[in-house]
Amino acid sequence: QVQLVQSGAEVKKPGASVKVSCKASGYSLISYYMNWVRQAPGQGLEWMGIIDPNADRTNYAQKFQGRVTVTRDTSTSTVYMELSSLTSEDTAVYYCARSKRWLHPYFDYWGQGTLVTVSS
Amino acid sequence: EIVLTQSPVTLSLSPGERATFSCGASQSVSSNYVAWYQHKPGLAPRLLIYDASTRATGIPDRFSGSGSGTDFTLTISKLEPEDYAVYYCHQYGSSLTFGGGTKVEIK
């Protein structure tokens, strides 16, 4: 069965970077796109970006341009999301989520989430 | 950016009752590209409905979606104990945005 398993919780200081992983199993990584979505405490869901693991192309939400990098390692079926220049406003649960579409994607499978806490 | 407003924020219902969730968009959603997700604490969100009315694989038929333009609805015909969760709508017609969620609690 399809599973997206994310790395564990992280605590980072302001100004640092964080890298969250998402390991896919039960399907071929290159056959679907992977997205990253976050949810800050008491806030709604927010889409951050998408990667095409086959073509290694990415598209990021304007809000995160220049600060987020999504990469993949096809040999381990893992996608990574790195967010830099962290502030307290980046404290959130980060999810990876699979989609069949590049344009107009909805998310058919999600990871369990990774809590990133930014605190001095 | 399309803003999605979900109502009500909380629904208090008993098992067996009908649940109706509303999602209003600030402008028309192209091609009715709206999805609904169920989310329980600590678990991965679960896709229920996509393209406004298509049930995702393995989703029971007590879940149904409807609507077009700016008004969309998710209905659970008879609440089961496992349905108590938070429900989010998501539009992917123009950029990608989510509603604030509706929590279903046991009455």
CSV table of C-alpha atoms in Angstrom, one decimal:
chain,number,residue,atom,x,y,z
A,1,GLN,CA,0.0,0.0,0.0
A,2,VAL,CA,1.1,3.6,-0.6
A,3,GLN,CA,3.0,5.1,2.4
A,4,LEU,CA,4.7,8.4,2.8
A,5,VAL,CA,6.9,8.3,5.9
A,6,GLN,CA,8.4,11.5,7.1
A,7,SER,CA,11.4,12.3,9.3
A,8,GLY,CA,11.0,13.2,13.0
A,9,ALA,CA,10.4,16.4,14.8
A,10,GLU,CA,13.0,19.1,14.7
A,11,VAL,CA,13.8,22.1,16.9
A,12,LYS,CA,15.8,24.9,15.3
A,13,LYS,CA,17.0,28.3,16.2
A,14,PRO,CA,16.0,31.5,14.3
A,15,GLY,CA,18.1,31.9,11.2
A,16,ALA,CA,18.8,28.2,10.8
A,17,SER,CA,17.7,25.8,8.1
A,18,VAL,CA,15.7,22.6,8.4
A,19,LYS,CA,15.5,19.7,6.0
A,20,VAL,CA,12.6,17.3,6.2
A,21,SER,CA,12.5,14.0,4.4
A,22,CYS,CA,9.6,12.0,3.0
A,23,LYS,CA,10.2,8.4,2.0
A,24,ALA,CA,7.7,6.9,-0.4
A,25,SER,CA,6.8,3.2,-0.7
A,26,GLY,CA,4.2,1.1,-2.4
A,27,TYR,CA,4.5,2.9,-5.7
A,28,SER,CA,7.1,4.3,-8.1
A,29,LEU,CA,8.3,7.7,-6.9
A,30,ILE,CA,8.8,9.0,-10.5
A,31,SER,CA,5.2,8.2,-11.5
A,32,TYR,CA,3.7,10.9,-9.3
A,33,TYR,CA,4.4,14.5,-8.2
A,34,MET,CA,5.2,15.3,-4.6
A,35,ASN,CA,4.0,18.5,-2.8
A,36,TRP,CA,4.8,20.1,0.6
A,37,VAL,CA,2.0,21.6,2.7
A,38,ARG,CA,2.4,23.1,6.1
A,39,GLN,CA,0.1,24.0,9.0
A,40,ALA,CA,1.1,26.5,11.7
A,41,PRO,CA,-0.5,26.2,15.1
A,42,GLY,CA,-4.1,27.4,15.0
A,43,GLN,CA,-3.8,28.2,11.3
A,44,GLY,CA,-4.9,26.7,8.0
A,45,LEU,CA,-3.1,24.6,5.5
A,46,GLU,CA,-0.6,26.3,3.2
A,47,TRP,CA,0.9,24.9,0.0
A,48,MET,CA,4.6,25.4,-0.3
A,49,GLY,CA,5.7,23.7,-3.5
A,50,ILE,CA,5.8,20.7,-5.8
A,51,ILE,CA,8.5,18.5,-7.4
A,52,ASP,CA,8.4,16.3,-10.4
A,53,PRO,CA,10.7,13.5,-9.3
A,54,ASN,CA,11.1,12.2,-12.9
A,55,ALA,CA,12.1,15.4,-14.6
A,56,ASP,CA,13.6,17.0,-11.4
A,57,ARG,CA,11.6,20.2,-11.9
A,58,THR,CA,10.1,22.2,-9.2
A,59,ASN,CA,7.5,25.0,-8.6
A,60,TYR,CA,7.3,27.0,-5.4
A,61,ALA,CA,4.6,29.2,-3.9
A,62,GLN,CA,5.6,32.8,-4.3
A,63,LYS,CA,5.6,33.3,-0.5
A,64,PHE,CA,8.5,30.7,-0.2
A,65,GLN,CA,10.5,31.5,-3.3
A,66,GLY,CA,14.2,31.8,-2.5
A,67,ARG,CA,13.8,30.2,0.9
A,68,VAL,CA,12.5,26.7,0.1
A,69,THR,CA,14.2,23.9,-1.9
A,70,VAL,CA,12.6,20.6,-2.7
A,71,THR,CA,14.9,17.8,-4.0
A,72,ARG,CA,14.6,14.1,-4.5
A,73,ASP,CA,16.7,11.0,-4.4
A,74,THR,CA,15.2,8.4,-6.7
A,75,SER,CA,17.6,5.7,-5.5
A,76,THR,CA,15.9,5.8,-2.1
A,77,SER,CA,12.5,7.0,-3.2
A,78,THR,CA,12.9,10.0,-0.9
A,79,VAL,CA,11.9,13.6,-1.3
A,80,TYR,CA,13.4,16.4,0.8
A,81,MET,CA,12.1,19.9,1.7
A,82,GLU,CA,14.7,22.4,3.0
A,83,LEU,CA,13.5,25.7,4.4
A,84,SER,CA,16.1,28.4,5.3
A,85,SER,CA,16.3,31.6,7.3
A,86,LEU,CA,13.8,30.2,9.8
A,87,THR,CA,11.7,32.5,12.0
A,88,SER,CA,9.2,31.7,14.7
A,89,GLU,CA,6.5,32.0,12.1
A,90,ASP,CA,7.9,28.9,10.4
A,91,THR,CA,6.9,26.8,13.5
A,92,ALA,CA,4.4,24.4,11.9
A,93,VAL,CA,3.7,20.8,11.0
A,94,TYR,CA,5.1,20.1,7.5
A,95,TYR,CA,3.4,17.4,5.3
A,96,CYS,CA,4.4,15.8,2.1
A,97,ALA,CA,1.5,15.0,-0.2
A,98,ARG,CA,1.4,13.1,-3.4
A,99,SER,CA,-0.5,14.3,-6.5
A,100,LYS,CA,-1.2,12.9,-10.0
A,101,ARG,CA,-1.4,16.3,-11.6
A,102,TRP,CA,1.3,19.0,-12.0
A,103,LEU,CA,-1.3,21.7,-12.7
A,104,HIS,CA,-4.4,21.7,-10.6
A,105,PRO,CA,-3.2,19.0,-8.1
A,106,TYR,CA,-5.2,17.5,-5.4
A,107,PHE,CA,-3.5,15.2,-2.9
A,108,ASP,CA,-4.4,11.5,-2.7
A,109,TYR,CA,-1.8,10.4,-0.1
A,110,TRP,CA,-0.2,12.4,2.7
A,111,GLY,CA,2.7,11.8,5.1
A,112,GLN,CA,2.1,11.8,8.8
A,113,GLY,CA,3.6,15.2,9.3
A,114,THR,CA,6.8,16.6,10.8
A,115,LEU,CA,6.7,19.2,13.6
A,116,VAL,CA,9.3,21.9,13.2
A,117,THR,CA,9.7,24.2,16.1
A,118,VAL,CA,11.7,27.4,15.7
A,119,SER,CA,12.7,28.8,19.1
A,120,SER,CA,15.7,30.6,20.5
B,1,GLU,CA,-5.8,34.3,-4.3
B,2,ILE,CA,-9.0,32.5,-3.8
B,3,VAL,CA,-10.1,32.6,-0.1
B,4,LEU,CA,-12.1,29.6,1.1
B,5,THR,CA,-14.5,30.0,4.0
B,6,GLN,CA,-15.8,26.9,5.7
B,7,SER,CA,-18.9,26.9,7.9
B,8,PRO,CA,-19.7,26.1,10.5
B,9,VAL,CA,-16.4,26.0,12.4
B,10,THR,CA,-17.8,23.3,14.7
B,11,LEU,CA,-20.6,20.7,14.2
B,12,SER,CA,-22.0,18.9,17.2
B,13,LEU,CA,-23.8,15.8,16.0
B,14,SER,CA,-24.7,12.3,17.2
B,15,PRO,CA,-23.8,9.1,15.4
B,16,GLY,CA,-26.3,8.3,12.7
B,17,GLU,CA,-27.1,12.0,12.0
B,18,ARG,CA,-26.4,13.7,8.7
B,19,ALA,CA,-23.5,16.1,8.5
B,20,THR,CA,-23.3,18.9,6.0
B,21,PHE,CA,-20.2,21.0,5.5
B,22,SER,CA,-20.1,24.2,3.5
B,23,CYS,CA,-17.2,25.7,1.6
B,24,GLY,CA,-17.6,29.2,0.0
B,25,ALA,CA,-15.0,30.6,-2.4
B,26,SER,CA,-14.3,34.3,-2.8
B,27,GLN,CA,-14.4,33.8,-6.6
B,28,SER,CA,-15.5,31.1,-8.9
B,29,VAL,CA,-13.3,28.0,-8.8
B,30,SER,CA,-12.4,26.9,-12.4
B,31,SER,CA,-13.5,23.5,-13.5
B,32,ASN,CA,-14.9,23.0,-9.9
B,33,TYR,CA,-11.5,21.9,-8.8
B,34,VAL,CA,-12.4,21.4,-5.2
B,35,ALA,CA,-11.3,18.5,-2.9
B,36,TRP,CA,-12.3,17.5,0.6
B,37,TYR,CA,-10.0,15.9,3.2
B,38,GLN,CA,-10.6,14.3,6.6
B,39,HIS,CA,-8.0,14.9,9.3
B,40,LYS,CA,-7.6,13.3,12.7
B,41,PRO,CA,-5.0,14.4,15.2
B,42,GLY,CA,-1.5,12.9,14.6
B,43,LEU,CA,-2.5,11.1,11.4
B,44,ALA,CA,-2.1,11.9,7.8
B,45,PRO,CA,-5.0,13.8,6.2
B,46,ARG,CA,-7.2,11.5,4.0
B,47,LEU,CA,-8.6,12.5,0.6
B,48,LEU,CA,-12.4,12.0,0.5
B,49,ILE,CA,-13.6,13.9,-2.6
B,50,TYR,CA,-11.9,15.5,-5.6
B,51,ASP,CA,-13.1,17.5,-8.6
B,52,ALA,CA,-16.0,18.6,-6.4
B,53,SER,CA,-18.0,15.3,-6.5
B,54,THR,CA,-15.7,12.3,-7.3
B,55,ARG,CA,-15.2,10.0,-4.4
B,56,ALA,CA,-11.6,8.9,-3.9
B,57,THR,CA,-10.6,5.3,-3.9
B,58,GLY,CA,-11.9,3.3,-1.0
B,59,ILE,CA,-14.1,6.1,0.4
B,60,PRO,CA,-17.5,4.9,1.6
B,61,ASP,CA,-20.5,6.1,-0.3
B,62,ARG,CA,-21.9,7.8,2.8
B,63,PHE,CA,-19.5,10.6,1.8
B,64,SER,CA,-20.6,12.8,-1.1
B,65,GLY,CA,-19.6,16.1,-2.6
B,66,SER,CA,-21.5,18.6,-4.6
B,67,GLY,CA,-21.4,22.2,-5.8
B,68,SER,CA,-20.1,24.5,-8.4
B,69,GLY,CA,-18.8,28.0,-9.0
B,70,THR,CA,-18.3,29.5,-5.5
B,71,ASP,CA,-20.4,27.1,-3.3
B,72,PHE,CA,-19.4,23.6,-2.4
B,73,THR,CA,-20.8,21.0,0.0
B,74,LEU,CA,-19.5,17.8,1.6
B,75,THR,CA,-22.2,15.6,3.1
B,76,ILE,CA,-21.9,12.5,5.3
B,77,SER,CA,-25.3,10.8,5.1
B,78,LYS,CA,-25.0,9.0,8.5
B,79,LEU,CA,-22.2,9.7,10.9
B,80,GLU,CA,-20.1,6.7,12.0
B,81,PRO,CA,-18.0,6.9,15.2
B,82,GLU,CA,-14.8,7.0,13.0
B,83,ASP,CA,-16.0,10.1,11.2
B,84,TYR,CA,-15.4,12.5,14.1
B,85,ALA,CA,-12.5,14.6,12.8
B,86,VAL,CA,-11.7,17.9,11.1
B,87,TYR,CA,-12.7,18.4,7.5
B,88,TYR,CA,-10.9,20.8,5.0
B,89,CYS,CA,-11.9,21.9,1.6
B,90,HIS,CA,-9.2,22.7,-0.9
B,91,GLN,CA,-9.4,24.5,-4.3
B,92,TYR,CA,-6.8,23.9,-6.9
B,93,GLY,CA,-8.3,25.8,-9.8
B,94,SER,CA,-6.2,28.9,-9.3
B,95,SER,CA,-3.1,28.5,-7.3
B,96,LEU,CA,-3.8,26.3,-4.2
B,97,THR,CA,-5.7,27.3,-1.1
B,98,PHE,CA,-7.5,25.6,1.8
B,99,GLY,CA,-10.4,26.4,4.0
B,100,GLY,CA,-10.0,26.8,7.7
B,101,GLY,CA,-11.7,23.5,8.5
B,102,THR,CA,-14.8,22.3,10.2
B,103,LYS,CA,-14.6,20.1,13.3
B,104,VAL,CA,-17.2,17.4,13.9
B,105,GLU,CA,-17.6,16.6,17.6
B,106,ILE,CA,-19.8,14.1,19.4
B,107,LYS,CA,-23.0,15.6,20.7
